[in-house]
Coordinates of C-alpha atoms and ligand atoms in Angstrom, one line a residue:
M1 CA -0.1 0.2 0.1
C2 CA 2.9 2.4 0.6
L3 CA 4.0 2.0 -2.8
A4 CA 0.6 2.9 -4.1
I5 CA 0.4 6.0 -1.8
V6 CA 3.8 7.1 -3.4
L7 CA 2.5 6.4 -7.1
F8 CA -0.7 8.3 -5.9
A9 CA 1.2 11.3 -5.0
I10 CA 3.3 11.5 -8.1
C11 CA 0.4 11.1 -10.2
I12 CA -1.2 14.2 -8.4
K13 CA 1.8 16.1 -8.7
M14 CA 2.0 15.4 -12.4
I15 CA -1.5 16.6 -12.9
L16 CA -1.1 19.8 -10.9
Q17 CA 2.2 20.6 -13.0
I18 CA 0.5 19.6 -16.4
D19 CA 1.2 21.7 -19.3
L20 CA -1.8 22.7 -21.3
T21 CA -0.3 21.2 -24.4
I22 CA 0.0 17.8 -23.0
V23 CA -2.1 15.4 -24.9
L24 CA -5.6 14.2 -23.7
L25 CA -4.1 10.7 -23.5
N26 CA -1.7 11.5 -20.9
C27 CA -4.3 13.0 -18.8
L28 CA -6.6 10.2 -19.4
I29 CA -4.1 7.5 -18.4
M30 CA -3.2 9.7 -15.2
V31 CA -6.8 10.1 -14.1
E32 CA -7.5 6.5 -14.7
Q33 CA -4.2 5.5 -12.8
V34 CA -5.6 8.0 -9.9
K35 CA -9.1 6.2 -10.1
E36 CA -7.7 2.9 -9.9
F37 CA -5.6 3.7 -6.6
E38 CA -8.8 5.4 -5.1
R39 CA -10.8 2.0 -5.7
N40 CA -8.0 0.3 -4.0
G41 CA -8.3 2.4 -1.0
V42 CA -5.5 4.9 -1.1
K43 CA -7.5 7.8 0.2
L44 CA -8.6 5.8 3.1
S45 CA -7.3 6.1 6.7
Q46 CA -4.7 3.5 7.9
S47 CA -7.4 1.9 10.1
K48 CA -10.1 1.8 7.2
R49 CA -7.5 0.3 4.8
K50 CA -6.9 -2.4 7.4
E51 CA -10.5 -3.0 7.6
M52 CA -10.7 -3.3 3.8
E53 CA -7.7 -5.8 3.7
K54 CA -9.8 -7.7 6.2
L55 CA -12.8 -7.8 4.3
K56 CA -10.9 -8.8 1.0
S57 CA -9.6 -11.7 2.8
H58 CA -12.8 -12.6 4.3
I59 CA -14.5 -12.5 0.8
D60 CA -11.6 -14.5 -1.0
A61 CA -12.0 -17.3 1.8
L62 CA -15.8 -17.3 1.4
N63 CA -15.4 -17.5 -2.3
L64 CA -13.3 -20.6 -2.2
K65 CA -15.6 -22.2 0.3
Y66 CA -18.5 -21.6 -2.0
L67 CA -16.6 -23.4 -4.7
Q68 CA -14.9 -26.1 -2.8
N69 CA -18.7 -27.1 -1.5
L70 CA -19.8 -27.3 -5.3
N71 CA -16.7 -29.5 -5.8
D72 CA -17.2 -31.5 -3.0
F73 CA -20.9 -32.4 -4.1
T74 CA -20.6 -36.2 -4.9
K75 CA -24.3 -37.3 -4.6
F76 CA -25.8 -39.6 -7.3
L77 CA -29.2 -41.1 -7.9
L78 CA -30.0 -44.7 -8.5
L79 CA -32.3 -45.1 -11.3
G80 CA -33.8 -48.0 -13.0
E81 CA -33.5 -48.9 -16.8
D82 CA -37.4 -47.9 -17.2
E83 CA -36.8 -44.7 -15.4
L84 CA -34.0 -43.9 -17.8
A85 CA -36.0 -44.6 -21.0
G86 CA -34.8 -42.5 -24.0
M87 CA -31.1 -42.3 -22.7
P88 CA -28.8 -43.3 -25.5
F89 CA -26.8 -46.6 -25.1
E90 CA -23.5 -44.6 -25.1
F91 CA -24.7 -42.8 -21.9
L92 CA -26.1 -45.9 -20.1
K93 CA -22.9 -48.1 -20.8
D94 CA -20.5 -45.9 -19.1
L95 CA -22.6 -45.8 -15.8
E96 CA -21.8 -47.9 -12.8
K97 CA -24.5 -50.2 -11.4
A98 CA -25.6 -50.7 -7.9
D99 CA -28.5 -53.0 -6.8
G100 CA -29.5 -53.6 -10.5
K101 CA -29.9 -49.8 -11.1
F102 CA -27.8 -47.1 -12.8
K103 CA -25.8 -44.9 -10.8
V104 CA -26.2 -41.3 -12.2
P105 CA -23.8 -38.9 -10.7
L106 CA -25.1 -35.4 -10.0
T107 CA -22.7 -33.6 -12.3
S108 CA -23.6 -31.3 -15.1
Y109 CA -21.8 -33.9 -17.5
H110 CA -24.6 -36.5 -16.5
V111 CA -27.6 -34.2 -15.6
T112 CA -27.8 -32.3 -18.8
P113 CA -28.1 -35.3 -21.0
V114 CA -30.8 -36.8 -18.7
L115 CA -32.7 -33.4 -18.8
E116 CA -32.3 -33.4 -22.5
H117 CA -33.2 -37.0 -23.5
C118 CA -34.9 -38.9 -20.7
K119 CA -38.7 -39.5 -21.7
V120 CA -39.7 -40.0 -18.2
G121 CA -40.9 -36.7 -16.7
S122 CA -40.7 -37.8 -13.2
T123 CA -37.1 -38.9 -13.6
R124 CA -36.4 -35.5 -15.2
K125 CA -38.0 -33.8 -12.3
Q126 CA -36.1 -35.8 -9.6
I127 CA -32.7 -35.3 -11.1
A128 CA -33.4 -31.6 -11.5
V129 CA -34.6 -31.1 -8.0
A130 CA -31.7 -33.2 -6.6
Y131 CA -29.2 -31.4 -8.8
G132 CA -30.8 -28.1 -7.9
Q133 CA -29.9 -28.5 -4.3
K134 CA -26.1 -28.8 -5.2
G135 CA -24.2 -26.5 -2.7
G136 CA -26.9 -26.9 -0.2
K137 CA -28.0 -24.4 2.5
D138 CA -24.5 -23.9 3.4
N139 CA -23.8 -22.2 0.1
V140 CA -27.0 -20.2 0.2
A141 CA -25.8 -18.9 3.7
I142 CA -22.3 -18.1 2.2
L143 CA -23.6 -16.1 -0.8
E144 CA -25.7 -14.0 1.4
N145 CA -22.8 -13.4 3.7
L146 CA -20.6 -12.7 0.6
V147 CA -23.3 -10.0 -0.6
Q148 CA -23.3 -8.4 2.8
L149 CA -19.6 -8.2 3.0
R150 CA -19.3 -6.7 -0.8
H151 CA -21.7 -4.1 0.2
K152 CA -19.6 -3.3 3.5
F153 CA -16.5 -3.2 1.1
A154 CA -18.1 -0.6 -1.4
K155 CA -19.4 1.6 1.4
L156 CA -15.9 1.8 2.9
L157 CA -14.9 3.4 -0.4
G158 CA -17.8 5.6 -0.5
Y159 CA -20.1 3.8 -2.7
T160 CA -23.8 3.3 -2.1
N161 CA -23.7 -0.3 -2.6
Y162 CA -21.5 -3.0 -4.4
A163 CA -23.0 -2.9 -7.7
D164 CA -22.1 0.9 -8.0
F165 CA -18.8 0.2 -7.1
A166 CA -18.4 -2.7 -9.6
I167 CA -20.1 -1.1 -12.5
E168 CA -18.7 2.3 -12.3
P169 CA -15.7 1.6 -14.8
R170 CA -17.8 -0.5 -17.2
M171 CA -19.9 0.6 -20.0
P172 CA -23.3 1.1 -18.4
K173 CA -21.7 3.0 -15.6
T174 CA -24.7 2.5 -13.2
S175 CA -26.8 -0.4 -11.9
R176 CA -29.9 1.3 -12.7
K177 CA -29.1 1.3 -16.3
I178 CA -28.4 -2.4 -16.2
L179 CA -31.6 -3.2 -14.5
E180 CA -33.5 -1.2 -17.1
F181 CA -31.5 -2.9 -19.9
L182 CA -32.4 -6.4 -18.5
E183 CA -36.1 -5.3 -18.0
E184 CA -36.4 -4.2 -21.4
M185 CA -34.9 -7.3 -22.9
S186 CA -37.1 -9.4 -20.9
E187 CA -40.1 -7.5 -22.0
Q188 CA -39.2 -7.2 -25.8
L189 CA -38.5 -11.1 -25.7
S190 CA -41.8 -12.0 -24.1
D191 CA -43.8 -12.4 -27.3
V192 CA -41.5 -14.7 -29.1
A193 CA -40.6 -16.6 -25.9
N194 CA -44.7 -17.2 -25.3
R195 CA -44.8 -18.7 -28.8
E196 CA -41.8 -20.8 -28.1
L197 CA -43.3 -22.1 -24.8
N198 CA -46.5 -22.7 -26.4
I199 CA -45.0 -25.1 -28.9
L200 CA -43.3 -26.9 -26.1
K201 CA -46.4 -27.2 -24.0
D202 CA -48.2 -28.8 -27.2
L203 CA -45.4 -31.2 -27.4
K204 CA -45.7 -32.1 -23.8
I205 CA -49.3 -32.5 -24.2
K206 CA -48.7 -34.8 -27.1
E207 CA -46.2 -36.9 -25.4
E208 CA -47.2 -37.1 -21.7
G209 CA -50.9 -35.9 -21.7
N210 CA -52.2 -32.6 -20.1
A211 CA -49.5 -32.4 -17.5
Q212 CA -48.3 -29.0 -16.2
F213 CA -45.1 -27.6 -17.9
G214 CA -42.1 -27.3 -15.5
M215 CA -38.5 -26.3 -15.6
E216 CA -37.4 -29.9 -15.8
D217 CA -39.4 -30.2 -19.0
L218 CA -37.6 -27.2 -20.8
L219 CA -34.3 -28.9 -22.2
Y220 CA -36.3 -31.9 -22.9
Y221 CA -39.0 -30.3 -25.2
I222 CA -36.4 -27.9 -26.9
K223 CA -34.4 -31.0 -28.0
R224 CA -37.4 -32.6 -29.2
A225 CA -38.7 -29.5 -31.1
E226 CA -35.1 -29.1 -32.6
E227 CA -35.4 -32.5 -34.2
F228 CA -38.6 -31.5 -35.9
K229 CA -37.4 -28.2 -36.9
V230 CA -33.8 -28.5 -37.8
D231 CA -32.7 -30.8 -40.4
L232 CA -29.1 -31.3 -39.3
D233 CA -26.8 -34.2 -38.9
V234 CA -23.9 -33.1 -36.5
G235 CA -21.7 -36.0 -37.6
E236 CA -22.2 -35.1 -41.3
I237 CA -21.5 -31.5 -40.7
K238 CA -18.1 -32.2 -39.0
Q239 CA -17.0 -33.7 -42.3
Y240 CA -16.7 -30.4 -43.8
F241 CA -14.5 -28.9 -41.4
P242 CA -10.9 -30.3 -41.9
V243 CA -8.7 -28.3 -39.6
G244 CA -6.2 -27.0 -42.1
L245 CA -9.0 -25.8 -44.4
V246 CA -10.7 -24.0 -41.5
I247 CA -7.6 -22.1 -40.4
S248 CA -6.7 -21.0 -44.1
G249 CA -10.2 -20.0 -44.9
M250 CA -10.2 -18.0 -41.4
L251 CA -7.1 -16.3 -42.2
K252 CA -8.5 -15.3 -45.7
I253 CA -11.7 -14.0 -44.2
F254 CA -9.9 -11.7 -41.7
Q255 CA -7.3 -10.6 -44.5
D256 CA -10.1 -9.8 -47.0
L257 CA -12.4 -8.1 -44.6
F258 CA -10.0 -5.8 -42.6
A259 CA -7.4 -5.1 -45.5
L260 CA -4.9 -6.9 -43.7
R261 CA -1.8 -9.2 -44.8
F262 CA -0.6 -12.2 -43.0
D263 CA 2.8 -13.5 -43.9
E264 CA 4.1 -16.8 -42.6
I265 CA 7.7 -16.6 -41.2
K266 CA 9.5 -19.8 -41.8
D267 CA 12.5 -21.2 -40.3
V268 CA 12.0 -19.4 -36.9
D269 CA 12.8 -20.9 -33.5
V270 CA 9.6 -21.6 -31.8
W271 CA 8.6 -23.6 -28.7
H272 CA 7.2 -26.6 -30.9
D273 CA 7.3 -27.7 -34.5
T274 CA 3.6 -27.5 -35.0
V275 CA 3.6 -23.7 -34.0
R276 CA 3.2 -21.2 -36.9
V277 CA 4.3 -17.5 -36.8
F278 CA 2.8 -14.8 -39.0
S279 CA 3.7 -11.1 -39.4
V280 CA 0.6 -8.8 -39.9
W281 CA 0.7 -5.8 -42.4
D282 CA -1.7 -3.2 -43.5
A283 CA -2.4 -4.4 -47.1
S284 CA -2.3 -0.7 -48.6
S285 CA 0.5 0.8 -46.8
S286 CA 2.4 -2.4 -46.1
D287 CA 3.1 -1.0 -42.6
L288 CA 3.9 -3.7 -40.1
L289 CA 1.0 -4.0 -37.6
G290 CA 2.1 -7.0 -35.5
Y291 CA 2.7 -10.6 -35.1
F292 CA 0.8 -13.7 -34.0
F293 CA 1.6 -17.4 -33.2
L294 CA -0.9 -20.1 -34.0
D295 CA -0.2 -22.9 -31.5
I296 CA -3.4 -24.8 -31.9
F297 CA -2.6 -28.4 -32.1
S298 CA -3.0 -30.7 -29.0
R299 CA -0.1 -32.1 -27.2
E300 CA 0.6 -33.7 -23.9
G301 CA 1.1 -31.2 -21.0
K302 CA -0.4 -28.3 -22.9
Y303 CA -2.8 -25.8 -21.4
A304 CA -6.3 -27.6 -22.1
H305 CA -8.4 -24.4 -23.3
T306 CA -8.7 -22.4 -26.4
C307 CA -7.7 -18.8 -25.6
V308 CA -5.6 -15.9 -26.7
V309 CA -2.4 -14.8 -24.6
T310 CA -0.9 -11.3 -25.4
L311 CA 2.8 -11.7 -25.6
Q312 CA 3.6 -7.9 -26.2
N313 CA 1.4 -4.8 -26.2
G314 CA 1.7 -2.2 -29.0
C315 CA 2.8 1.5 -28.0
L316 CA 4.4 4.6 -29.6
C317 CA 7.9 4.9 -28.5
S318 CA 9.4 8.1 -27.3
N319 CA 11.8 8.0 -30.4
G320 CA 8.7 8.1 -32.7
T321 CA 8.9 4.3 -33.6
R322 CA 6.1 2.0 -32.8
K323 CA 6.3 -1.2 -30.8
V324 CA 4.0 -3.7 -32.5
P325 CA 1.7 -6.0 -30.5
A326 CA 2.2 -9.7 -30.6
A327 CA -0.1 -12.6 -29.4
V328 CA -0.5 -16.3 -29.4
I329 CA -3.6 -18.3 -29.8
L330 CA -3.8 -21.5 -28.0
S331 CA -6.0 -24.5 -28.7
Q332 CA -6.3 -28.3 -28.5
C333 CA -7.2 -29.3 -32.0
P334 CA -6.4 -32.7 -33.2
K335 CA -3.7 -32.4 -35.9
E336 CA -4.2 -35.7 -37.9
F337 CA -6.8 -38.5 -38.1
D338 CA -5.9 -41.8 -39.9
G339 CA -3.2 -39.8 -41.6
N340 CA -5.7 -37.1 -42.8
S341 CA -6.3 -33.6 -41.6
A342 CA -8.2 -34.0 -38.2
L343 CA -11.8 -32.6 -38.6
L344 CA -13.3 -30.0 -36.3
R345 CA -16.7 -30.1 -34.6
F346 CA -18.9 -26.9 -35.7
P347 CA -18.5 -25.2 -32.1
E348 CA -14.8 -25.6 -32.2
V349 CA -14.9 -23.8 -35.6
V350 CA -16.8 -21.1 -34.0
R351 CA -14.6 -21.0 -30.9
L352 CA -11.4 -20.7 -33.0
F353 CA -12.8 -17.9 -35.1
H354 CA -14.0 -16.2 -31.9
E355 CA -10.5 -16.4 -30.4
F356 CA -8.7 -15.3 -33.5
S357 CA -10.9 -12.3 -33.7
H358 CA -9.2 -11.3 -30.3
V359 CA -5.9 -11.7 -32.2
V360 CA -6.9 -9.3 -34.9
H361 CA -8.3 -6.9 -32.3
H362 CA -4.9 -6.9 -30.6
V363 CA -2.8 -6.5 -33.6
S364 CA -5.1 -3.7 -35.0
N365 CA -4.5 -1.7 -31.9
R366 CA -2.9 1.7 -32.5
A367 CA -3.2 3.2 -29.0
T368 CA -0.2 5.5 -28.1
F369 CA 0.0 3.9 -24.8
S370 CA 0.9 0.3 -23.9
R371 CA -1.8 0.7 -21.1
F372 CA -4.6 1.2 -23.7
S373 CA -3.1 -1.8 -25.9
G374 CA -3.4 -5.5 -25.3
L375 CA -6.7 -7.0 -24.4
R376 CA -7.0 -5.5 -21.1
L377 CA -9.9 -3.3 -22.4
E378 CA -13.0 -2.4 -20.4
G379 CA -14.8 -5.7 -19.7
D380 CA -18.0 -5.1 -21.7
F381 CA -16.2 -3.9 -24.6
A382 CA -13.5 -6.4 -24.9
E383 CA -15.9 -9.3 -26.1
I384 CA -18.0 -7.1 -28.6
P385 CA -15.7 -7.6 -31.7
S386 CA -15.2 -11.3 -31.3
L387 CA -19.1 -11.8 -30.7
L388 CA -19.7 -9.7 -33.7
L389 CA -17.3 -11.7 -35.9
E390 CA -18.7 -15.0 -34.8
N391 CA -21.6 -14.2 -37.1
W392 CA -19.4 -15.1 -39.9
C393 CA -19.5 -18.6 -38.9
Y394 CA -23.5 -18.8 -39.6
E395 CA -23.5 -17.2 -42.8
S396 CA -23.2 -19.2 -46.0
I397 CA -20.5 -17.0 -48.0
S398 CA -17.9 -17.0 -45.3
L399 CA -18.7 -20.7 -43.9
K400 CA -18.0 -21.9 -47.4
M401 CA -14.8 -20.2 -47.4
M402 CA -13.4 -22.3 -44.5
S403 CA -15.1 -25.6 -45.2
G404 CA -15.0 -28.4 -47.7
F405 CA -15.8 -32.1 -47.6
H406 CA -12.7 -33.9 -46.2
Q407 CA -12.3 -36.3 -49.0
D408 CA -12.8 -33.7 -51.7
I409 CA -12.3 -30.1 -50.5
T410 CA -13.8 -28.8 -53.6
K411 CA -17.2 -29.8 -52.4
S412 CA -18.4 -27.3 -50.0
I413 CA -20.9 -27.4 -47.3
S414 CA -24.4 -26.9 -48.8
S415 CA -26.2 -23.7 -48.1
E416 CA -29.0 -25.6 -46.6
A417 CA -26.7 -26.8 -43.9
C418 CA -25.4 -23.2 -43.2
Q419 CA -28.9 -22.1 -42.8
S420 CA -29.8 -25.1 -40.3
L421 CA -26.7 -24.1 -38.2
K422 CA -28.1 -20.6 -37.9
R423 CA -31.4 -21.8 -37.3
R424 CA -30.3 -24.2 -34.5
R425 CA -28.4 -21.1 -32.8
D426 CA -31.4 -19.2 -32.9
L427 CA -34.1 -21.6 -32.2
F428 CA -35.8 -20.8 -28.8
A429 CA -33.7 -17.9 -28.5
G430 CA -36.4 -16.1 -26.6
L431 CA -36.8 -18.7 -23.8
K432 CA -33.0 -19.4 -23.6
M433 CA -32.3 -15.5 -23.4
K434 CA -35.0 -15.2 -20.5
Q435 CA -33.4 -17.9 -18.5
E436 CA -30.0 -15.9 -18.5
I437 CA -31.6 -12.7 -18.1
L438 CA -33.4 -14.0 -14.9
L439 CA -30.0 -15.0 -13.5
C440 CA -28.7 -11.6 -14.3
L441 CA -31.5 -9.6 -12.7
V442 CA -30.9 -11.8 -9.4
D443 CA -27.2 -10.9 -9.7
Q444 CA -27.9 -7.2 -10.1
I445 CA -30.7 -6.9 -7.5
I446 CA -28.7 -8.4 -4.6
H447 CA -25.6 -6.4 -5.4
S448 CA -27.5 -2.9 -5.7
S449 CA -29.9 -3.3 -2.5
E450 CA -29.3 -4.6 0.9
N451 CA -30.9 -7.4 3.0
V452 CA -32.4 -9.1 -0.1
D453 CA -33.6 -12.8 0.8
I454 CA -32.0 -14.4 -2.2
D455 CA -34.1 -17.6 -2.2
D456 CA -37.4 -15.3 -1.8
L457 CA -36.2 -13.0 -4.6
I458 CA -35.5 -15.9 -7.2
K459 CA -39.0 -17.5 -6.2
D460 CA -40.7 -14.3 -6.9
L461 CA -38.9 -13.3 -10.2
H462 CA -38.9 -16.7 -11.7
P463 CA -42.6 -16.8 -12.8
K464 CA -42.5 -13.2 -13.8
V465 CA -39.6 -13.6 -16.2
M466 CA -40.1 -17.3 -17.2
L467 CA -43.8 -16.5 -18.4
G468 CA -45.4 -18.1 -15.4
I469 CA -43.2 -21.2 -15.0
P470 CA -42.4 -21.4 -11.1
L471 CA -39.2 -22.2 -9.7
L472 CA -38.7 -25.8 -9.4
E473 CA -39.9 -26.6 -5.8
G474 CA -37.2 -27.9 -3.5
T475 CA -34.4 -26.1 -5.5
S476 CA -32.3 -23.3 -4.6
P477 CA -30.3 -21.6 -7.5
A478 CA -28.4 -19.5 -5.0
S479 CA -26.8 -22.5 -3.8
S480 CA -24.9 -23.3 -7.1
F481 CA -24.4 -20.0 -8.9
P482 CA -20.6 -20.0 -9.2
R483 CA -20.7 -16.9 -11.4
I484 CA -22.4 -14.7 -8.8
A485 CA -20.5 -16.0 -6.2
F486 CA -17.0 -15.8 -7.8
G487 CA -15.6 -13.6 -10.5
Y488 CA -18.8 -12.1 -12.1
D489 CA -20.5 -10.7 -9.0
A490 CA -22.8 -7.6 -10.2
V491 CA -21.5 -8.0 -13.8
C492 CA -23.4 -11.3 -15.0
Y493 CA -25.1 -9.0 -17.3
S494 CA -22.0 -8.6 -19.4
Y495 CA -22.4 -11.1 -21.9
I496 CA -25.9 -10.2 -22.9
W497 CA -24.9 -6.6 -23.2
S498 CA -21.9 -7.4 -25.5
E499 CA -24.2 -9.7 -27.5
V500 CA -26.6 -7.0 -27.9
F501 CA -24.0 -4.5 -29.1
A502 CA -22.6 -7.1 -31.5
A503 CA -25.8 -7.9 -33.2
D504 CA -26.6 -4.2 -33.7
L505 CA -23.2 -3.7 -35.4
F506 CA -23.6 -6.8 -37.5
V507 CA -27.0 -6.0 -38.8
S508 CA -26.2 -2.3 -39.3
K509 CA -23.0 -2.5 -41.1
F510 CA -22.1 -6.1 -42.2
K511 CA -25.0 -8.4 -42.7
D512 CA -25.7 -7.5 -46.3
D513 CA -22.1 -7.5 -47.5
L514 CA -20.0 -9.6 -45.2
L515 CA -16.5 -9.2 -47.0
N516 CA -17.0 -5.6 -47.7
Q517 CA -13.6 -4.3 -47.1
H518 CA -14.6 -0.7 -46.9
A519 CA -16.8 -1.4 -43.9
G520 CA -14.1 -3.8 -42.5
L521 CA -11.6 -1.3 -42.7
R522 CA -13.6 1.5 -41.2
F523 CA -14.4 -0.9 -38.2
R524 CA -10.6 -1.8 -37.9
N525 CA -9.7 2.0 -37.8
K526 CA -12.6 3.3 -35.6
V527 CA -13.4 0.4 -33.2
L528 CA -10.3 -1.9 -33.1
A529 CA -7.5 0.6 -33.4
P530 CA -8.3 2.8 -30.3
G531 CA -7.9 0.1 -28.0
G532 CA -8.8 1.3 -24.4
S533 CA -7.8 4.9 -25.1
K534 CA -11.5 5.9 -25.8
D535 CA -14.8 5.7 -24.2
P536 CA -16.2 2.3 -25.6
L537 CA -19.7 3.7 -25.8
E538 CA -18.2 6.8 -27.7
I539 CA -16.3 4.5 -30.1
I540 CA -19.3 2.3 -30.9
T541 CA -21.8 5.5 -31.2
D542 CA -19.4 7.2 -33.4
Y543 CA -19.0 4.0 -35.6
L544 CA -22.7 3.4 -35.8
G545 CA -23.6 7.2 -36.2
R546 CA -26.2 6.9 -33.6
E547 CA -26.8 5.2 -30.0
P548 CA -26.8 1.5 -30.0
S549 CA -30.0 -0.3 -30.0
L550 CA -31.7 -3.5 -28.7
Q551 CA -33.8 -3.9 -31.8
P552 CA -31.4 -5.7 -34.0
F553 CA -30.7 -8.3 -31.6
I554 CA -34.2 -8.9 -30.7
Q555 CA -35.3 -8.9 -34.5
S556 CA -32.4 -10.9 -35.8
R557 CA -32.6 -13.6 -33.3
T558 CA -36.3 -13.9 -33.0
R559 CA -36.7 -13.8 -36.7
N560 CA -34.9 -17.0 -37.0
S561 CA -36.6 -18.5 -34.1
L562 CA -40.3 -19.4 -34.4
Ligands
LIG601 ZN1 -13.8 -13.8 -26.1

């Protein structure tokens, strides 16, 4: 803390001695730095700082305890074959048996397939209730305690509540704005969600008689409806995505769209012989913009997820030259299968495309200061370009560029299959989004008001948001909600927020001309290049020429739903 105080003093001194000609960015960087110090308690008295540190440790310990309770949950259900009617043989064959029954562990890996495939409504309900108690009363109490401690922490720093503290540096700025945003989303989705729910209710009546529709039925009947409404063979689709073709197509799309040139650098020392290195150039000026490494093939001991790691941030050096950014994309794609290029599942294609969008965001950054470079951008803004670019995976013209039948790559994926992939993404978008909105509302309400009984709140909100479907009796979502407990407290809304902005950008600027380089270059210069050096809302408003709107998201997703 002492070092922080010294740095804080230096910053204040610099602000006071500031020359009027100093660039705005210099001011911004110092103001932001000062704000960060303040949010870390630099203005507090020593005793209050001690209290803050104690609160932080207490919060960290409770976070861990909450997660530990979830990890320690090892309960299972014993179910007979007739109770598991509809479950695929591959699922059943891997289950242990006891007393002639199948032992179904209460993990999401096992519970989700049962909720999607089991024909027996009472089994779905039994498993949904048992799984909905994961974490138990202990975790509900921990979450309530955590929320109180977070409010206390925020008040020490002068904020009214924890949400105000958490949201201050983010795009919406206030909790009120987020609540309005979520409520409006929920309202606007109600019509389509109602239509979707009626379809599911009809299916339930046909299959089970006139039984009441509950949360345990949602996944099962969505799956059934998808079978009727989307003609898509997942195994067949996979044959069109040989990994090498996906990568070369993906690189071409980004080069064409953003007026970039990627040159592979051969004979360079890297950490593994499957790693490829590329330099990135502006296609018209031939300015060097940055470098990226593709380390996408699986190998033993490698980090198991697909992600981007920045290796160097870009900035303008004092001698006027530019230090260029560099990043690596890590993944676990299989390299070969029976001597042929391995095939990717469609979600893996989307994930790769999403992560590579982060790489392009990073290398397109032209911020003056390293602090505004990299992917350390404002949390709600960082995902918008990647979510926007995911759309290219669902449009026939671009999907054909990165696909081809593995035995004859000249045979591209059919336009009907591309349509089906998009349709499957958007089917029941209203209901799926409403479920997410419900959790985001709970997160926002408990972190913006005090002494809220979380269980009562969920019970009350559930039927209001989910079109009359009550919370499944005997369950307590507060007991197993790791996002609220850890990492996304008060900011669960962020993903929906970013999706809405991404949809607006896509529909307004790209949808009708996916490879329009003029639009792409403008996006690169106006949205990607500033990095974190400008207010994100200002960047997007400036690019769109108006304030962002909810409507394109609602219309595009619901148009393709039902
Ligand atoms: Zn991302």
